[in-house]
Amino acid sequence: MAELQEVQITEEKPLLPGQTPEAAKTHSVETPYGSVTFTVYGTPKPKRPAILTYHDVGLNYKSCFQPLFQFEDMQEIIQNFVRVHVDAPGMEEGAPVFPLGYQYPSLDQLADMIPCVLQYLNFSTIIGVGVGAGAYILARYALNHPDTVEGLVLINIDPNAKGWMDWAAHKLTGLTSSIPEMILGHLFSQEELSGNSELIQKYRNIITHAPNLDNIELYWNSYNNRRDLNFERGGDITLRCPVMLVVGDQAPHEDAVVECNSKLDPTQTSFLKMADSGGQPQLTQPGKLTEAFKYFLQGM
């Protein structure tokens, strides 16, 4: 835990000696599928893509990405890029609970909201960083808008639709487990959950007591109803930008990420399996992920 505590820097404190936290500007924009909220850090750099992040189920941009983007070594990278952190609808801090019967967007529709964000900000290209459901959304966006994506970092991506066996198992689990427990099982490995570290306690508390838990359940349902991305090595459906696939060893999605790697262009794709990182490498190993991200950007 020593390493984890070292990187849990709150926004109120300077990140480095003499450095104050960046100002953040939060915006909302209307899209054909409802309103979406996003937070912008930094100022756009000429001819540089924006870094755009998309978080996983049960989290928002802060709980998913703050340990990574506040990590000390990350500062030299991000000072060269404007960052856009997208919150899925209803996941932003203080979000009202959607009314009963509200039709939450599918993951494909969430991907179709991203052009509205870029148009609002007048950004032409991005480097996407996504985790879990967010990784799927950014991959779907890149398939639909390849000319606007210069690179992708996809953590814990599962590009496959649920098979009927998975669907049946999910239904059975739903009879015996609460929504927070099911989401925690999606985010973290069984070893981590049974170890019940400070990190697990923190995120169990965040999800279990989330005031917008009903909204989180809607995002969770959309994730579980995702379509197959149909990647095919050498086929027409593939990611045409440099891609870094990331997964922790023992992570719930390890097999899915390995399979995804086998379907993408090997000349464009790097695969990073991170030791001792569990289900959320960006939370548990921000230093190693920062170093990998730096090499990825240099390679681009």
CSV table of C-alpha atoms in Angstrom, one decimal, residues 3-215:
chain,number,residue,atom,x,y,z
A,3,GLU,CA,3.1,2.9,-3.3
A,4,LEU,CA,-0.7,3.6,-3.5
A,5,GLN,CA,-0.7,6.1,-0.7
A,6,GLU,CA,2.3,7.9,-2.4
A,7,VAL,CA,0.2,8.7,-5.5
A,8,GLN,CA,-3.2,9.6,-3.8
A,9,ILE,CA,-2.7,13.3,-4.3
A,10,THR,CA,-5.7,15.5,-3.6
A,11,GLU,CA,-6.5,18.4,-5.9
A,12,GLU,CA,-6.0,20.9,-3.1
A,13,LYS,CA,-2.3,20.3,-2.8
A,14,PRO,CA,0.4,21.3,-5.3
A,15,LEU,CA,1.4,18.3,-7.5
A,16,LEU,CA,5.1,19.2,-7.6
A,17,PRO,CA,7.2,21.8,-5.7
A,18,GLY,CA,6.1,25.2,-6.8
A,19,GLN,CA,3.4,23.9,-9.1
A,20,THR,CA,-0.3,24.5,-8.6
A,21,PRO,CA,-3.1,22.3,-9.8
A,22,GLU,CA,-4.3,22.9,-13.3
A,23,ALA,CA,-7.6,24.8,-13.7
A,24,ALA,CA,-10.4,22.5,-14.9
A,25,LYS,CA,-13.4,23.7,-16.9
A,26,THR,CA,-16.5,21.5,-17.0
A,27,HIS,CA,-18.9,21.7,-19.9
A,28,SER,CA,-22.1,20.0,-21.0
A,29,VAL,CA,-23.2,19.6,-24.5
A,30,GLU,CA,-26.5,18.3,-26.0
A,31,THR,CA,-26.3,15.3,-28.3
A,32,PRO,CA,-28.9,13.3,-30.2
A,33,TYR,CA,-28.8,10.9,-27.3
A,34,GLY,CA,-29.0,13.3,-24.4
A,35,SER,CA,-26.6,15.6,-22.6
A,36,VAL,CA,-23.0,14.7,-21.9
A,37,THR,CA,-20.6,16.3,-19.4
A,38,PHE,CA,-16.8,16.6,-19.8
A,39,THR,CA,-14.0,18.3,-18.1
A,40,VAL,CA,-11.1,20.0,-19.9
A,41,TYR,CA,-7.6,20.5,-18.4
A,42,GLY,CA,-4.9,22.6,-20.1
A,43,THR,CA,-5.0,24.7,-23.3
A,44,PRO,CA,-5.0,23.2,-26.8
A,45,LYS,CA,-1.5,23.0,-28.4
A,46,PRO,CA,-1.3,23.7,-32.2
A,47,LYS,CA,-1.1,20.5,-34.3
A,48,ARG,CA,-1.3,18.3,-31.1
A,49,PRO,CA,-4.2,15.9,-30.6
A,50,ALA,CA,-6.2,16.1,-27.3
A,51,ILE,CA,-6.0,13.3,-24.9
A,52,LEU,CA,-9.6,12.1,-24.4
A,53,THR,CA,-10.5,9.7,-21.6
A,54,TYR,CA,-13.6,7.5,-21.0
A,55,HIS,CA,-14.1,5.7,-17.7
A,56,ASP,CA,-15.5,2.3,-16.7
A,57,VAL,CA,-18.8,1.3,-15.1
A,58,GLY,CA,-19.2,2.3,-11.5
A,59,LEU,CA,-16.7,5.1,-11.8
A,60,ASN,CA,-16.4,8.6,-13.1
A,61,TYR,CA,-13.4,10.4,-14.6
A,62,LYS,CA,-12.0,11.3,-11.2
A,63,SER,CA,-12.3,7.9,-9.6
A,64,CYS,CA,-11.1,6.1,-12.7
A,65,PHE,CA,-8.2,8.3,-13.8
A,66,GLN,CA,-7.0,10.7,-11.1
A,67,PRO,CA,-4.2,8.5,-9.7
A,68,LEU,CA,-2.8,8.2,-13.2
A,69,PHE,CA,-3.0,11.8,-14.4
A,70,GLN,CA,-1.8,13.2,-11.0
A,71,PHE,CA,1.2,10.9,-10.9
A,72,GLU,CA,4.3,12.9,-10.7
A,73,ASP,CA,6.0,11.5,-13.9
A,74,MET,CA,2.8,12.0,-15.9
A,75,GLN,CA,3.1,15.8,-15.5
A,76,GLU,CA,5.9,16.1,-18.1
A,77,ILE,CA,3.7,14.3,-20.6
A,78,ILE,CA,0.4,16.0,-20.0
A,79,GLN,CA,1.8,19.6,-20.0
A,80,ASN,CA,2.1,19.0,-23.8
A,81,PHE,CA,-1.5,18.0,-24.4
A,82,VAL,CA,-5.0,19.4,-23.6
A,83,ARG,CA,-7.0,16.7,-21.8
A,84,VAL,CA,-10.7,16.0,-22.1
A,85,HIS,CA,-12.3,13.7,-19.5
A,86,VAL,CA,-15.7,12.5,-20.6
A,87,ASP,CA,-18.2,11.4,-18.0
A,88,ALA,CA,-20.9,8.9,-19.2
A,89,PRO,CA,-24.4,10.5,-18.8
A,90,GLY,CA,-25.5,10.4,-15.2
A,91,MET,CA,-22.0,9.6,-13.9
A,92,GLU,CA,-20.7,13.1,-13.3
A,93,GLU,CA,-20.5,14.3,-9.7
A,94,GLY,CA,-23.8,15.6,-8.5
A,95,ALA,CA,-25.7,14.1,-11.4
A,96,PRO,CA,-29.5,13.8,-10.8
A,97,VAL,CA,-31.0,10.3,-10.9
A,98,PHE,CA,-32.7,9.6,-14.2
A,99,PRO,CA,-36.5,9.2,-14.1
A,100,LEU,CA,-38.0,5.8,-14.0
A,101,GLY,CA,-38.3,4.3,-17.5
A,102,TYR,CA,-35.4,6.5,-18.9
A,103,GLN,CA,-33.9,4.8,-21.9
A,104,TYR,CA,-30.1,4.9,-21.3
A,105,PRO,CA,-27.9,5.2,-24.4
A,106,SER,CA,-26.3,2.0,-25.8
A,107,LEU,CA,-22.5,1.9,-25.8
A,108,ASP,CA,-22.7,2.6,-29.6
A,109,GLN,CA,-24.8,5.7,-28.9
A,110,LEU,CA,-22.3,6.8,-26.2
A,111,ALA,CA,-19.6,6.6,-28.9
A,112,ASP,CA,-21.8,8.7,-31.2
A,113,MET,CA,-21.8,11.5,-28.6
A,114,ILE,CA,-18.1,12.0,-28.8
A,115,PRO,CA,-18.2,13.9,-32.2
A,116,CYS,CA,-20.5,16.5,-30.4
A,117,VAL,CA,-17.8,17.0,-27.7
A,118,LEU,CA,-15.0,17.5,-30.2
A,119,GLN,CA,-17.1,19.8,-32.4
A,120,TYR,CA,-18.0,21.9,-29.3
A,121,LEU,CA,-14.3,22.2,-28.4
A,122,ASN,CA,-13.2,22.6,-32.1
A,123,PHE,CA,-10.7,19.7,-31.7
A,124,SER,CA,-9.9,17.7,-34.8
A,125,THR,CA,-8.0,14.6,-33.5
A,126,ILE,CA,-7.6,12.7,-30.2
A,127,ILE,CA,-5.5,10.1,-28.4
A,128,GLY,CA,-8.1,8.0,-26.6
A,129,VAL,CA,-7.5,6.4,-23.1
A,130,GLY,CA,-10.4,4.2,-22.0
A,131,VAL,CA,-11.0,1.6,-19.3
A,132,GLY,CA,-13.5,-1.3,-19.6
A,133,ALA,CA,-16.7,0.0,-20.9
A,134,GLY,CA,-14.9,3.3,-21.8
A,135,ALA,CA,-12.3,1.3,-23.8
A,136,TYR,CA,-15.1,-0.3,-25.8
A,137,ILE,CA,-16.7,3.1,-26.4
A,138,LEU,CA,-13.5,4.6,-27.7
A,139,ALA,CA,-12.8,1.6,-29.9
A,140,ARG,CA,-16.3,1.8,-31.4
A,141,TYR,CA,-15.7,5.6,-32.0
A,142,ALA,CA,-12.4,4.9,-33.7
A,143,LEU,CA,-14.1,2.4,-36.0
A,144,ASN,CA,-16.6,5.0,-37.0
A,145,HIS,CA,-14.3,8.0,-37.2
A,146,PRO,CA,-10.8,6.6,-38.0
A,147,ASP,CA,-9.5,9.9,-39.3
A,148,THR,CA,-9.9,11.6,-36.0
A,149,VAL,CA,-8.1,9.1,-33.8
A,150,GLU,CA,-4.3,9.2,-33.7
A,151,GLY,CA,-3.8,6.5,-31.0
A,152,LEU,CA,-5.7,4.5,-28.5
A,153,VAL,CA,-4.8,3.1,-25.0
A,154,LEU,CA,-7.4,0.5,-24.2
A,155,ILE,CA,-7.3,-1.0,-20.7
A,156,ASN,CA,-9.4,-4.1,-20.0
A,157,ILE,CA,-11.3,-4.0,-23.3
A,158,ASP,CA,-13.7,-6.8,-24.0
A,159,PRO,CA,-14.7,-6.4,-27.7
A,160,ASN,CA,-17.1,-9.4,-27.7
A,161,ALA,CA,-20.8,-9.3,-27.1
A,162,LYS,CA,-22.0,-11.5,-24.2
A,163,GLY,CA,-22.6,-15.1,-25.4
A,164,TRP,CA,-25.8,-16.8,-24.1
A,165,MET,CA,-23.7,-18.7,-21.6
A,166,ASP,CA,-22.3,-15.5,-20.3
A,167,TRP,CA,-25.7,-14.0,-20.3
A,168,ALA,CA,-27.2,-16.9,-18.3
A,169,ALA,CA,-24.3,-16.7,-15.8
A,170,HIS,CA,-24.8,-13.0,-15.4
A,171,LYS,CA,-28.6,-13.5,-14.8
A,172,LEU,CA,-27.8,-16.2,-12.1
A,173,THR,CA,-25.2,-13.9,-10.5
A,174,GLY,CA,-27.8,-11.2,-10.4
A,175,LEU,CA,-30.1,-13.3,-8.3
A,176,THR,CA,-27.5,-13.7,-5.6
A,177,SER,CA,-25.4,-10.6,-5.8
A,178,SER,CA,-26.2,-6.9,-5.5
A,179,ILE,CA,-25.4,-4.5,-8.3
A,180,PRO,CA,-22.4,-3.0,-6.4
A,181,GLU,CA,-20.9,-6.5,-5.9
A,182,MET,CA,-21.4,-7.4,-9.5
A,183,ILE,CA,-19.6,-4.2,-10.6
A,184,LEU,CA,-16.8,-4.7,-8.2
A,185,GLY,CA,-16.3,-8.2,-9.7
A,186,HIS,CA,-16.1,-6.5,-13.1
A,187,LEU,CA,-13.5,-3.9,-11.9
A,188,PHE,CA,-11.3,-6.0,-9.7
A,189,SER,CA,-9.9,-9.6,-9.5
A,190,GLN,CA,-11.3,-12.1,-6.9
A,191,GLU,CA,-7.9,-12.1,-5.2
A,192,GLU,CA,-8.1,-8.3,-4.7
A,193,LEU,CA,-11.7,-8.5,-3.5
A,194,SER,CA,-10.9,-11.2,-1.0
A,195,GLY,CA,-7.7,-9.4,0.1
A,196,ASN,CA,-9.9,-6.3,0.9
A,197,SER,CA,-7.1,-3.8,0.8
A,198,GLU,CA,-7.6,-0.1,1.5
A,199,LEU,CA,-8.1,0.5,-2.2
A,200,ILE,CA,-10.9,-2.1,-2.4
A,201,GLN,CA,-12.5,-0.7,0.7
A,202,LYS,CA,-12.4,2.7,-0.8
A,203,TYR,CA,-14.0,1.7,-4.1
A,204,ARG,CA,-16.5,-0.6,-2.5
A,205,ASN,CA,-17.6,2.4,-0.4
A,206,ILE,CA,-17.7,4.7,-3.5
A,207,ILE,CA,-19.9,2.3,-5.5
A,208,THR,CA,-22.1,1.0,-2.6
A,209,HIS,CA,-23.0,4.5,-1.4
A,210,ALA,CA,-23.1,6.2,-4.8
A,211,PRO,CA,-26.1,8.6,-4.8
A,212,ASN,CA,-26.6,7.9,-8.5
A,213,LEU,CA,-26.5,4.1,-8.2
A,214,ASP,CA,-29.6,3.8,-10.3
A,215,ASN,CA,-27.8,5.6,-13.1
